[in-house]
């Protein structure tokens, strides 16, 4: 078959690294996302154009990311990780401010968010470290793995960017989980976290973060302030009903009642316009993608592939859970977008790169002997 | 799926061996699978929580949240209806809607309000008073509602503002309709006036209906027929965005204009009546006995209804309220005067009906009446007495003794009951607010009121329409109309017809009949003959006013004592203060065959009925019954104020 392709053979080589089923599911999600964004942006053509460019660029990044075999990735992990840590420290000292937090690093005219890189670098690093050990790893190795995840997580939380810190931390944690840490340790961690929550609330959080948590418990307490977003987003979702108000007919969105409706709160618009039915279909697609990700991971060529693939799949899930949870008013507001639907180039590129890595992890028949 | 396993296993394992680390690839793979399955279960469970939450929002709370969404963006803006107009019976406008241009400000859209007002003052005059009023209203009104800054804009001012409008966001010139009473004070007690809605009104009225309205009828027809005049408010459902900018109209319901009312009032007769009372205090009520239509209802002095429309100033209001002439008091409807001799025809009928008297029977009028066994003399107005006198003469000569005797022999219970049949002591049920019932005294009433028993002397006083008996001019006109129709009673009313829309014919109001006064025809004729002789007979008390009439009519004079005169003293008008002078009364109906008008005239402290009230009645009857070439002249600038303070009570 490959012979008959002639000059298309190199192209096939590149494309064959991808997983068709996953590609179809992603395409479905991106299509829904584009449709919703069109409505959420109020038909803003310029925004849609930028979104399209993000998509094209992110797809290229995905294609490139899929080309690296797992042992190369494993080898590079430590360098990428170390570079990321250095950049994070740089950000703290001379990053530019965006939205009240220091997150960006300016390299000439190019603005760059090192914390995004860590979303991939941390699971790669931890996976690379643990895959070199006998699984399940010993307690000492697990503790080192935790430290590997914790350092960048704290650096990011210091910016402060709680959403990204959470995603980076969980990405590292998921690797440890898949590496086979004993359930008792897991339960202990969960218990410790629950116990530390009040301490974190009173001593570890900024005022605005505390306010967000309090708002969640009683959105009516500050109707026009911090509660406004949650109230308006639950109104948007709830008024959608079973079938929704129809595409472009979301009153909450159209009449500008919902802040950040094209970015973090786009799920509310989706729920308003497509109703519970649309929401279930959307969640279905997400579940399918997560399942497919776990499946691809389980078919990974080696431990590193499986650990990284599993972690990336579950991180994607955390994106989804945190975003839908916050938009529907059961989790505090943290800056986590609805993956692959919310407007925003950075997260789009990171996520597509992750899917590129994930698809590229499967065992390779072609050229394996050459290795 | 597992066919390739061994080779991978082998390859990686050999690599591991190279690194001297023992790894069981198969074990690790199985470990991963079990962890992945556990993860998948947790993923599914946690997403189920989201699913449940969505179910709760989109199904359980759907209705509530939909309401909240609508509250967010749907604003109902009421559109006030156009108030119905009021016309006289001939279609002359008595209450009109004037169109006015006002400068309004929507607070929400206006930035730097004070600066902009100061800037605007350089273009068009805005007085500090306008501004303070505006500020006051701002506090009460919603910031989305337009509030008037300047009213009565001239065309030039509108032009100046329009050119500069872009500099004043939130400012706009709007049309407003305002109530106008073209005849000012004419019939002001009947028409009443509208005023700004206050909190008391809002409690009384449907809040929804009046959301867009600013005015409401406060007195008179304006109040009584408020619901007809007001119409039905419309609304505009507007979609607003989060910044309160209207986006589009979702639904609209036009207001339904109020109904136009045609009154029974004959403007010409009304003006004539008011002119005849000019400079005095008094009231005239004229009723068409055939159908109960009130042709004129004058209460003098009057007030200008226009003063109240936009909120009367304290100064003006205090002047009206503290005026000793009491211009705000509707004497025709609320005045309680002793009816005096005007009730003698009705009393005579009661006597005839109950066979206490007969047409033939005569009484010796010695100039006074004494209750058998007592010394007290109830005097006749004619000190020398009338001699032996029949009922006919007793009426036209107004013999007090005859009627003392009648009442005394009838007894208060029967007498009171018979007079109540003419409507005394009860509201007539006219379609105007605040009617007063007057008083037809009974022993039971006296016991309740004064905790004393009824004395025979009380009955004697009541026999000539004095004592505790009080009646309103409306009741007197009504009882006179009842005699004119020989007992058929119809509720007096001021609404003649209603026009719901200009395209529809007017709807006439139906007369409401009251229980008739039943009496034999010959008794009626006896009584009426007595009244005819009052004006046409050679000895009638009002023969002077009746002289030369081109039609025949029936009447009765009345002189109501305000001031009790001691037993041996004589009434000397010249020596008494004006406010203690007798009230002058006259009742009449005409023409004799088929009466078309029945009226009562009362001039407070006017003196004798024949001297003051009777000539007024004659002039009014002439103006109504005789063909006239006169055109209406309107003069509403008069305010009389030269007479001293007065109280309208009886002795």
mmCIF file with all atom_site columns, C-alpha atoms in Angstrom, chain B residues 126-269:
data_model
loop_
_atom_site.group_PDB
_atom_site.id
_atom_site.type_symbol
_atom_site.label_atom_id
_atom_site.label_alt_id
_atom_site.label_comp_id
_atom_site.label_asym_id
_atom_site.label_entity_id
_atom_site.label_seq_id
_atom_site.pdbx_PDB_ins_code
_atom_site.Cartn_x
_atom_site.Cartn_y
_atom_site.Cartn_z
_atom_site.occupancy
_atom_site.B_iso_or_equiv
_atom_site.pdbx_formal_charge
_atom_site.auth_seq_id
_atom_site.auth_comp_id
_atom_site.auth_asym_id
_atom_site.auth_atom_id
_atom_site.pdbx_PDB_model_num
ATOM 1   C CA . UNK B 1 126 ? -34.225 77.131 33.544 1.00 0.00 ? 126 UNK B CA 1
ATOM 2   C CA . UNK B 1 127 ? -35.137 78.706 36.830 1.00 0.00 ? 127 UNK B CA 1
ATOM 3   C CA . UNK B 1 128 ? -33.673 77.569 40.177 1.00 0.00 ? 128 UNK B CA 1
ATOM 4   C CA . UNK B 1 129 ? -37.232 76.589 41.056 1.00 0.00 ? 129 UNK B CA 1
ATOM 5   C CA . UNK B 1 130 ? -37.367 74.273 38.031 1.00 0.00 ? 130 UNK B CA 1
ATOM 6   C CA . UNK B 1 131 ? -34.107 72.714 39.161 1.00 0.00 ? 131 UNK B CA 1
ATOM 7   C CA . UNK B 1 132 ? -35.150 72.214 42.761 1.00 0.00 ? 132 UNK B CA 1
ATOM 8   C CA . UNK B 1 133 ? -38.423 70.652 41.610 1.00 0.00 ? 133 UNK B CA 1
ATOM 9   C CA . UNK B 1 134 ? -36.488 68.449 39.202 1.00 0.00 ? 134 UNK B CA 1
ATOM 10  C CA . UNK B 1 135 ? -34.072 67.339 41.917 1.00 0.00 ? 135 UNK B CA 1
ATOM 11  C CA . UNK B 1 136 ? -36.960 66.501 44.161 1.00 0.00 ? 136 UNK B CA 1
ATOM 12  C CA . UNK B 1 137 ? -38.556 64.340 41.484 1.00 0.00 ? 137 UNK B CA 1
ATOM 13  C CA . UNK B 1 138 ? -35.239 62.655 40.714 1.00 0.00 ? 138 UNK B CA 1
ATOM 14  C CA . UNK B 1 139 ? -35.166 61.259 44.190 1.00 0.00 ? 139 UNK B CA 1
ATOM 15  C CA . UNK B 1 140 ? -38.604 59.707 43.855 1.00 0.00 ? 140 UNK B CA 1
ATOM 16  C CA . UNK B 1 141 ? -38.462 58.416 40.292 1.00 0.00 ? 141 UNK B CA 1
ATOM 17  C CA . UNK B 1 142 ? -36.550 55.495 38.920 1.00 0.00 ? 142 UNK B CA 1
ATOM 18  C CA . UNK B 1 143 ? -33.343 56.498 37.219 1.00 0.00 ? 143 UNK B CA 1
ATOM 19  C CA . UNK B 1 144 ? -34.559 54.954 33.993 1.00 0.00 ? 144 UNK B CA 1
ATOM 20  C CA . UNK B 1 145 ? -37.655 57.120 33.850 1.00 0.00 ? 145 UNK B CA 1
ATOM 21  C CA . UNK B 1 146 ? -37.706 60.531 32.245 1.00 0.00 ? 146 UNK B CA 1
ATOM 22  C CA . UNK B 1 147 ? -38.120 63.377 34.701 1.00 0.00 ? 147 UNK B CA 1
ATOM 23  C CA . UNK B 1 148 ? -39.309 66.825 33.652 1.00 0.00 ? 148 UNK B CA 1
ATOM 24  C CA . UNK B 1 149 ? -36.728 69.569 33.964 1.00 0.00 ? 149 UNK B CA 1
ATOM 25  C CA . UNK B 1 150 ? -38.570 72.352 32.137 1.00 0.00 ? 150 UNK B CA 1
ATOM 26  C CA . UNK B 1 151 ? -42.156 72.445 30.965 1.00 0.00 ? 151 UNK B CA 1
ATOM 27  C CA . UNK B 1 152 ? -44.033 74.675 28.532 1.00 0.00 ? 152 UNK B CA 1
ATOM 28  C CA . UNK B 1 153 ? -41.177 74.952 26.048 1.00 0.00 ? 153 UNK B CA 1
ATOM 29  C CA . UNK B 1 154 ? -41.646 77.473 23.301 1.00 0.00 ? 154 UNK B CA 1
ATOM 30  C CA . UNK B 1 155 ? -40.960 76.544 19.703 1.00 0.00 ? 155 UNK B CA 1
ATOM 31  C CA . UNK B 1 156 ? -37.845 78.661 19.769 1.00 0.00 ? 156 UNK B CA 1
ATOM 32  C CA . UNK B 1 157 ? -36.549 76.893 22.854 1.00 0.00 ? 157 UNK B CA 1
ATOM 33  C CA . UNK B 1 158 ? -37.233 73.521 21.246 1.00 0.00 ? 158 UNK B CA 1
ATOM 34  C CA . UNK B 1 159 ? -35.263 74.603 18.180 1.00 0.00 ? 159 UNK B CA 1
ATOM 35  C CA . UNK B 1 160 ? -32.318 75.825 20.253 1.00 0.00 ? 160 UNK B CA 1
ATOM 36  C CA . UNK B 1 161 ? -32.225 72.632 22.251 1.00 0.00 ? 161 UNK B CA 1
ATOM 37  C CA . UNK B 1 162 ? -32.568 70.340 19.236 1.00 0.00 ? 162 UNK B CA 1
ATOM 38  C CA . UNK B 1 163 ? -29.499 71.862 17.600 1.00 0.00 ? 163 UNK B CA 1
ATOM 39  C CA . UNK B 1 164 ? -27.478 71.263 20.752 1.00 0.00 ? 164 UNK B CA 1
ATOM 40  C CA . UNK B 1 165 ? -29.037 67.988 21.829 1.00 0.00 ? 165 UNK B CA 1
ATOM 41  C CA . UNK B 1 166 ? -25.920 65.945 21.060 1.00 0.00 ? 166 UNK B CA 1
ATOM 42  C CA . UNK B 1 167 ? -24.136 67.777 23.867 1.00 0.00 ? 167 UNK B CA 1
ATOM 43  C CA . UNK B 1 168 ? -26.680 66.661 26.405 1.00 0.00 ? 168 UNK B CA 1
ATOM 44  C CA . UNK B 1 169 ? -26.959 62.874 26.585 1.00 0.00 ? 169 UNK B CA 1
ATOM 45  C CA . UNK B 1 170 ? -30.055 61.754 28.432 1.00 0.00 ? 170 UNK B CA 1
ATOM 46  C CA . UNK B 1 171 ? -31.896 65.027 27.738 1.00 0.00 ? 171 UNK B CA 1
ATOM 47  C CA . UNK B 1 172 ? -34.853 65.012 25.363 1.00 0.00 ? 172 UNK B CA 1
ATOM 48  C CA . UNK B 1 173 ? -37.861 67.093 24.400 1.00 0.00 ? 173 UNK B CA 1
ATOM 49  C CA . UNK B 1 174 ? -41.056 65.132 24.756 1.00 0.00 ? 174 UNK B CA 1
ATOM 50  C CA . UNK B 1 175 ? -44.739 65.759 24.219 1.00 0.00 ? 175 UNK B CA 1
ATOM 51  C CA . UNK B 1 176 ? -46.912 65.647 27.261 1.00 0.00 ? 176 UNK B CA 1
ATOM 52  C CA . UNK B 1 177 ? -50.625 66.108 27.509 1.00 0.00 ? 177 UNK B CA 1
ATOM 53  C CA . UNK B 1 178 ? -52.012 68.165 30.298 1.00 0.00 ? 178 UNK B CA 1
ATOM 54  C CA . UNK B 1 179 ? -55.524 68.631 31.567 1.00 0.00 ? 179 UNK B CA 1
ATOM 55  C CA . UNK B 1 180 ? -57.024 71.982 30.701 1.00 0.00 ? 180 UNK B CA 1
ATOM 56  C CA . UNK B 1 181 ? -60.319 73.385 31.873 1.00 0.00 ? 181 UNK B CA 1
ATOM 57  C CA . UNK B 1 182 ? -61.172 75.991 29.224 1.00 0.00 ? 182 UNK B CA 1
ATOM 58  C CA . UNK B 1 183 ? -63.824 77.627 31.372 1.00 0.00 ? 183 UNK B CA 1
ATOM 59  C CA . UNK B 1 184 ? -61.665 77.757 34.469 1.00 0.00 ? 184 UNK B CA 1
ATOM 60  C CA . UNK B 1 185 ? -63.929 78.035 37.459 1.00 0.00 ? 185 UNK B CA 1
ATOM 61  C CA . UNK B 1 186 ? -67.233 77.453 35.642 1.00 0.00 ? 186 UNK B CA 1
ATOM 62  C CA . UNK B 1 187 ? -68.886 74.355 37.086 1.00 0.00 ? 187 UNK B CA 1
ATOM 63  C CA . UNK B 1 188 ? -65.617 73.584 38.838 1.00 0.00 ? 188 UNK B CA 1
ATOM 64  C CA . UNK B 1 189 ? -67.462 71.850 41.678 1.00 0.00 ? 189 UNK B CA 1
ATOM 65  C CA . UNK B 1 190 ? -69.167 69.502 39.233 1.00 0.00 ? 190 UNK B CA 1
ATOM 66  C CA . UNK B 1 191 ? -66.245 68.840 36.920 1.00 0.00 ? 191 UNK B CA 1
ATOM 67  C CA . UNK B 1 192 ? -63.694 68.702 39.715 1.00 0.00 ? 192 UNK B CA 1
ATOM 68  C CA . UNK B 1 193 ? -60.058 68.511 38.764 1.00 0.00 ? 193 UNK B CA 1
ATOM 69  C CA . UNK B 1 194 ? -57.189 66.130 38.275 1.00 0.00 ? 194 UNK B CA 1
ATOM 70  C CA . UNK B 1 195 ? -54.009 66.325 40.282 1.00 0.00 ? 195 UNK B CA 1
ATOM 71  C CA . UNK B 1 196 ? -50.758 64.471 40.575 1.00 0.00 ? 196 UNK B CA 1
ATOM 72  C CA . UNK B 1 197 ? -51.085 60.950 41.870 1.00 0.00 ? 197 UNK B CA 1
ATOM 73  C CA . UNK B 1 198 ? -50.014 60.738 45.491 1.00 0.00 ? 198 UNK B CA 1
ATOM 74  C CA . UNK B 1 199 ? -49.386 57.709 47.653 1.00 0.00 ? 199 UNK B CA 1
ATOM 75  C CA . UNK B 1 200 ? -52.941 57.744 48.960 1.00 0.00 ? 200 UNK B CA 1
ATOM 76  C CA . UNK B 1 201 ? -54.265 57.586 45.424 1.00 0.00 ? 201 UNK B CA 1
ATOM 77  C CA . UNK B 1 202 ? -51.979 54.678 44.630 1.00 0.00 ? 202 UNK B CA 1
ATOM 78  C CA . UNK B 1 203 ? -53.412 52.669 47.472 1.00 0.00 ? 203 UNK B CA 1
ATOM 79  C CA . UNK B 1 204 ? -56.889 53.306 46.120 1.00 0.00 ? 204 UNK B CA 1
ATOM 80  C CA . UNK B 1 205 ? -56.108 52.681 42.456 1.00 0.00 ? 205 UNK B CA 1
ATOM 81  C CA . UNK B 1 206 ? -54.707 49.690 40.672 1.00 0.00 ? 206 UNK B CA 1
ATOM 82  C CA . UNK B 1 207 ? -50.959 50.237 40.791 1.00 0.00 ? 207 UNK B CA 1
ATOM 83  C CA . UNK B 1 208 ? -50.436 48.506 37.484 1.00 0.00 ? 208 UNK B CA 1
ATOM 84  C CA . UNK B 1 209 ? -52.988 50.563 35.635 1.00 0.00 ? 209 UNK B CA 1
ATOM 85  C CA . UNK B 1 210 ? -51.463 53.812 36.818 1.00 0.00 ? 210 UNK B CA 1
ATOM 86  C CA . UNK B 1 211 ? -47.783 53.008 36.349 1.00 0.00 ? 211 UNK B CA 1
ATOM 87  C CA . UNK B 1 212 ? -47.430 55.329 33.416 1.00 0.00 ? 212 UNK B CA 1
ATOM 88  C CA . UNK B 1 213 ? -49.998 57.872 34.498 1.00 0.00 ? 213 UNK B CA 1
ATOM 89  C CA . UNK B 1 214 ? -49.160 61.022 36.357 1.00 0.00 ? 214 UNK B CA 1
ATOM 90  C CA . UNK B 1 215 ? -52.599 62.394 37.106 1.00 0.00 ? 215 UNK B CA 1
ATOM 91  C CA . UNK B 1 216 ? -55.806 61.190 38.648 1.00 0.00 ? 216 UNK B CA 1
ATOM 92  C CA . UNK B 1 217 ? -59.230 62.716 39.239 1.00 0.00 ? 217 UNK B CA 1
ATOM 93  C CA . UNK B 1 218 ? -59.390 64.205 42.697 1.00 0.00 ? 218 UNK B CA 1
ATOM 94  C CA . UNK B 1 219 ? -62.891 65.635 42.937 1.00 0.00 ? 219 UNK B CA 1
ATOM 95  C CA . UNK B 1 220 ? -66.125 66.004 41.014 1.00 0.00 ? 220 UNK B CA 1
ATOM 96  C CA . UNK B 1 221 ? -66.818 64.097 37.815 1.00 0.00 ? 221 UNK B CA 1
ATOM 97  C CA . UNK B 1 222 ? -63.066 63.735 37.320 1.00 0.00 ? 222 UNK B CA 1
ATOM 98  C CA . UNK B 1 223 ? -62.987 61.600 40.421 1.00 0.00 ? 223 UNK B CA 1
ATOM 99  C CA . UNK B 1 224 ? -66.362 59.873 40.264 1.00 0.00 ? 224 UNK B CA 1
ATOM 100 C CA . UNK B 1 225 ? -65.832 58.653 36.702 1.00 0.00 ? 225 UNK B CA 1
ATOM 101 C CA . UNK B 1 226 ? -62.081 58.171 37.092 1.00 0.00 ? 226 UNK B CA 1
ATOM 102 C CA . UNK B 1 227 ? -62.126 54.618 35.782 1.00 0.00 ? 227 UNK B CA 1
ATOM 103 C CA . UNK B 1 228 ? -64.034 55.614 32.643 1.00 0.00 ? 228 UNK B CA 1
ATOM 104 C CA . UNK B 1 229 ? -61.980 58.733 32.022 1.00 0.00 ? 229 UNK B CA 1
ATOM 105 C CA . UNK B 1 230 ? -58.625 57.125 32.678 1.00 0.00 ? 230 UNK B CA 1
ATOM 106 C CA . UNK B 1 231 ? -58.853 54.370 30.097 1.00 0.00 ? 231 UNK B CA 1
ATOM 107 C CA . UNK B 1 232 ? -56.595 51.357 30.070 1.00 0.00 ? 232 UNK B CA 1
ATOM 108 C CA . UNK B 1 233 ? -52.848 51.607 30.182 1.00 0.00 ? 233 UNK B CA 1
ATOM 109 C CA . UNK B 1 234 ? -50.890 49.971 27.395 1.00 0.00 ? 234 UNK B CA 1
ATOM 110 C CA . UNK B 1 235 ? -47.347 48.755 27.651 1.00 0.00 ? 235 UNK B CA 1
ATOM 111 C CA . UNK B 1 236 ? -44.248 48.227 25.667 1.00 0.00 ? 236 UNK B CA 1
ATOM 112 C CA . UNK B 1 237 ? -42.120 45.229 26.479 1.00 0.00 ? 237 UNK B CA 1
ATOM 113 C CA . UNK B 1 238 ? -38.608 46.227 25.589 1.00 0.00 ? 238 UNK B CA 1
ATOM 114 C CA . UNK B 1 239 ? -35.500 44.123 25.436 1.00 0.00 ? 239 UNK B CA 1
ATOM 115 C CA . UNK B 1 240 ? -32.647 45.758 27.303 1.00 0.00 ? 240 UNK B CA 1
ATOM 116 C CA . UNK B 1 241 ? -29.026 44.709 27.255 1.00 0.00 ? 241 UNK B CA 1
ATOM 117 C CA . UNK B 1 242 ? -26.767 44.572 30.305 1.00 0.00 ? 242 UNK B CA 1
ATOM 118 C CA . UNK B 1 243 ? -26.067 48.298 29.912 1.00 0.00 ? 243 UNK B CA 1
ATOM 119 C CA . UNK B 1 244 ? -29.778 49.168 29.910 1.00 0.00 ? 244 UNK B CA 1
ATOM 120 C CA . UNK B 1 245 ? -29.748 50.098 26.258 1.00 0.00 ? 245 UNK B CA 1
ATOM 121 C CA . UNK B 1 246 ? -33.067 49.186 24.657 1.00 0.00 ? 246 UNK B CA 1
ATOM 122 C CA . UNK B 1 247 ? -32.500 46.731 21.837 1.00 0.00 ? 247 UNK B CA 1
ATOM 123 C CA . UNK B 1 248 ? -35.918 46.060 20.380 1.00 0.00 ? 248 UNK B CA 1
ATOM 124 C CA . UNK B 1 249 ? -39.575 46.002 21.209 1.00 0.00 ? 249 UNK B CA 1
ATOM 125 C CA . UNK B 1 250 ? -40.770 42.505 22.072 1.00 0.00 ? 250 UNK B CA 1
ATOM 126 C CA . UNK B 1 251 ? -44.438 43.190 22.552 1.00 0.00 ? 251 UNK B CA 1
ATOM 127 C CA . UNK B 1 252 ? -46.626 46.199 22.524 1.00 0.00 ? 252 UNK B CA 1
ATOM 128 C CA . UNK B 1 253 ? -50.155 46.806 23.587 1.00 0.00 ? 253 UNK B CA 1
ATOM 129 C CA . UNK B 1 254 ? -51.639 50.168 22.757 1.00 0.00 ? 254 UNK B CA 1
ATOM 130 C CA . UNK B 1 255 ? -53.357 51.994 25.541 1.00 0.00 ? 255 UNK B CA 1
ATOM 131 C CA . UNK B 1 256 ? -57.099 52.344 25.321 1.00 0.00 ? 256 UNK B CA 1
ATOM 132 C CA . UNK B 1 257 ? -58.108 55.960 25.630 1.00 0.00 ? 257 UNK B CA 1
ATOM 133 C CA . UNK B 1 258 ? -60.485 56.961 28.345 1.00 0.00 ? 258 UNK B CA 1
ATOM 134 C CA . UNK B 1 259 ? -64.129 57.472 27.510 1.00 0.00 ? 259 UNK B CA 1
ATOM 135 C CA . UNK B 1 260 ? -65.426 60.914 26.669 1.00 0.00 ? 260 UNK B CA 1
ATOM 136 C CA . UNK B 1 261 ? -68.179 61.973 29.022 1.00 0.00 ? 261 UNK B CA 1
ATOM 137 C CA . UNK B 1 262 ? -71.103 64.149 28.065 1.00 0.00 ? 262 UNK B CA 1
ATOM 138 C CA . UNK B 1 263 ? -72.617 65.760 31.107 1.00 0.00 ? 263 UNK B CA 1
ATOM 139 C CA . UNK B 1 264 ? -76.226 66.712 31.600 1.00 0.00 ? 264 UNK B CA 1
ATOM 140 C CA . UNK B 1 265 ? -74.988 70.178 32.521 1.00 0.00 ? 265 UNK B CA 1
ATOM 141 C CA . UNK B 1 266 ? -76.152 72.943 30.206 1.00 0.00 ? 266 UNK B CA 1
ATOM 142 C CA . UNK B 1 267 ? -73.126 75.204 30.153 1.00 0.00 ? 267 UNK B CA 1
ATOM 143 C CA . UNK B 1 268 ? -75.172 78.262 29.294 1.00 0.00 ? 268 UNK B CA 1
ATOM 144 C CA . UNK B 1 269 ? -77.584 77.698 32.171 1.00 0.00 ? 269 UNK B CA 1
#
